[in-house]
Coordinates of C-alpha atoms in Angstrom, one line a residue:
Q1 CA 100.5 78.9 105.0
V2 CA 98.7 82.0 104.0
Q3 CA 100.0 85.5 104.6
L4 CA 97.7 88.6 104.6
V5 CA 98.8 92.1 104.3
E6 CA 96.4 95.0 104.9
S7 CA 96.8 98.6 103.8
G8 CA 94.8 101.7 103.4
G9 CA 94.0 102.6 107.0
G10 CA 94.5 106.1 108.4
L11 CA 92.8 109.2 109.7
V12 CA 89.8 110.6 107.9
Q13 CA 87.1 113.2 108.7
P14 CA 83.5 112.2 109.4
G15 CA 81.7 111.8 106.1
G16 CA 85.0 110.9 104.3
S17 CA 86.1 107.8 102.6
L18 CA 88.9 105.2 102.8
R19 CA 89.6 102.1 100.8
L20 CA 91.2 99.1 102.6
S21 CA 93.2 96.5 100.7
C22 CA 94.2 93.0 101.7
A23 CA 96.6 90.9 99.6
A24 CA 96.7 87.2 100.3
S25 CA 99.8 85.1 99.3
G26 CA 101.0 81.6 99.9
S27 CA 98.9 78.5 99.6
I28 CA 95.8 80.0 98.1
F29 CA 93.0 77.8 96.8
R30 CA 90.3 78.8 94.4
V31 CA 87.4 78.1 96.7
N32 CA 87.7 80.4 99.6
A33 CA 86.2 83.2 101.6
M34 CA 87.7 86.5 102.7
G35 CA 86.3 89.3 104.8
W36 CA 86.9 92.2 107.1
Y37 CA 86.4 92.3 110.9
R38 CA 86.9 95.2 113.2
Q39 CA 87.7 95.8 116.9
A40 CA 87.4 99.0 118.8
P41 CA 89.2 99.4 122.2
G42 CA 87.5 97.4 124.9
K43 CA 85.0 95.9 122.5
Q44 CA 84.5 92.5 120.9
R45 CA 85.8 91.8 117.4
E46 CA 82.9 92.0 115.0
L47 CA 82.2 91.0 111.4
V48 CA 82.1 93.9 108.9
A49 CA 81.7 92.1 105.6
T50 CA 82.6 88.9 103.8
I51 CA 82.9 87.8 100.2
T52 CA 83.3 84.3 98.6
D53 CA 85.3 83.4 95.5
G54 CA 82.1 83.5 93.6
G55 CA 81.3 87.1 94.7
S56 CA 78.6 86.4 97.3
T57 CA 78.7 89.1 99.9
N58 CA 77.4 89.7 103.4
Y59 CA 77.4 92.9 105.4
Q60 CA 76.8 94.0 109.0
D61 CA 73.7 96.0 109.1
S62 CA 75.4 99.1 110.4
V63 CA 77.6 99.4 107.3
K64 CA 75.0 98.5 104.6
G65 CA 74.8 101.3 102.0
R66 CA 78.1 102.8 103.1
F67 CA 80.7 100.1 102.7
T68 CA 81.3 97.8 99.7
I69 CA 83.4 94.7 99.7
S70 CA 84.9 93.4 96.5
R71 CA 87.8 91.2 95.3
D72 CA 90.2 90.6 92.5
N73 CA 90.7 86.9 92.3
A74 CA 93.6 87.2 89.9
K75 CA 95.4 89.3 92.5
N76 CA 94.1 87.4 95.5
T77 CA 93.1 90.7 97.0
V78 CA 90.0 91.9 98.8
Y79 CA 89.0 95.5 99.1
L80 CA 86.7 97.4 101.5
Q81 CA 85.5 100.7 100.1
M82 CA 84.2 102.8 103.1
N83 CA 82.1 105.9 102.4
S84 CA 80.2 108.2 104.7
L85 CA 82.5 107.3 107.6
K86 CA 81.3 107.9 111.1
P87 CA 83.3 108.2 114.4
E88 CA 81.8 104.9 115.5
D89 CA 83.6 103.2 112.6
T90 CA 86.9 103.9 114.4
A91 CA 88.6 100.6 115.0
V92 CA 91.4 98.3 114.0
Y93 CA 90.3 96.5 110.8
Y94 CA 91.4 92.9 110.3
C95 CA 91.5 90.9 107.1
Y96 CA 90.4 87.3 107.2
Y97 CA 91.0 84.3 104.9
R98 CA 89.6 80.8 105.0
D99 CA 89.4 77.8 102.7
Y100 CA 88.9 74.0 103.1
V101 CA 92.6 73.3 103.4
H102 CA 93.0 76.0 106.1
P103 CA 89.8 75.5 108.2
E104 CA 91.1 77.6 111.1
G105 CA 91.6 80.6 108.8
Y106 CA 94.2 83.3 108.9
W107 CA 94.2 86.9 110.1
G108 CA 96.1 89.9 109.0
Q109 CA 97.8 92.1 111.5
G110 CA 95.2 94.8 111.3
T111 CA 95.1 98.4 110.1
Q112 CA 93.9 101.3 112.1
V113 CA 91.0 103.4 110.9
T114 CA 90.3 106.6 112.8
V115 CA 87.3 108.8 112.0
S116 CA 87.7 112.2 113.7
S117 CA 87.7 115.9 112.9

């Protein structure tokens, strides 16, 4: 089993920044992928960014140039640095983990990000 714990969400003004963290523990394998998804009320859950163990990244177009995903493999932790935040970024952000032994993947419980003045 894999456990994911997110942190770093909160309330921030438009144009501000937040950094989300997600620590994975349990049966972690070297070859894996992690990422961040988000879901606003009444909306579908959508991909924000992903990163492989080798550091290959992928971003949703709406966050390119503003968000940066990174990871520390020694800590089994993935980060999402969010800059120039907009009200439309408001959502619950979920951490995701997948490897070949856990093909269904695992989800964190989510952390609320609210961008408002």
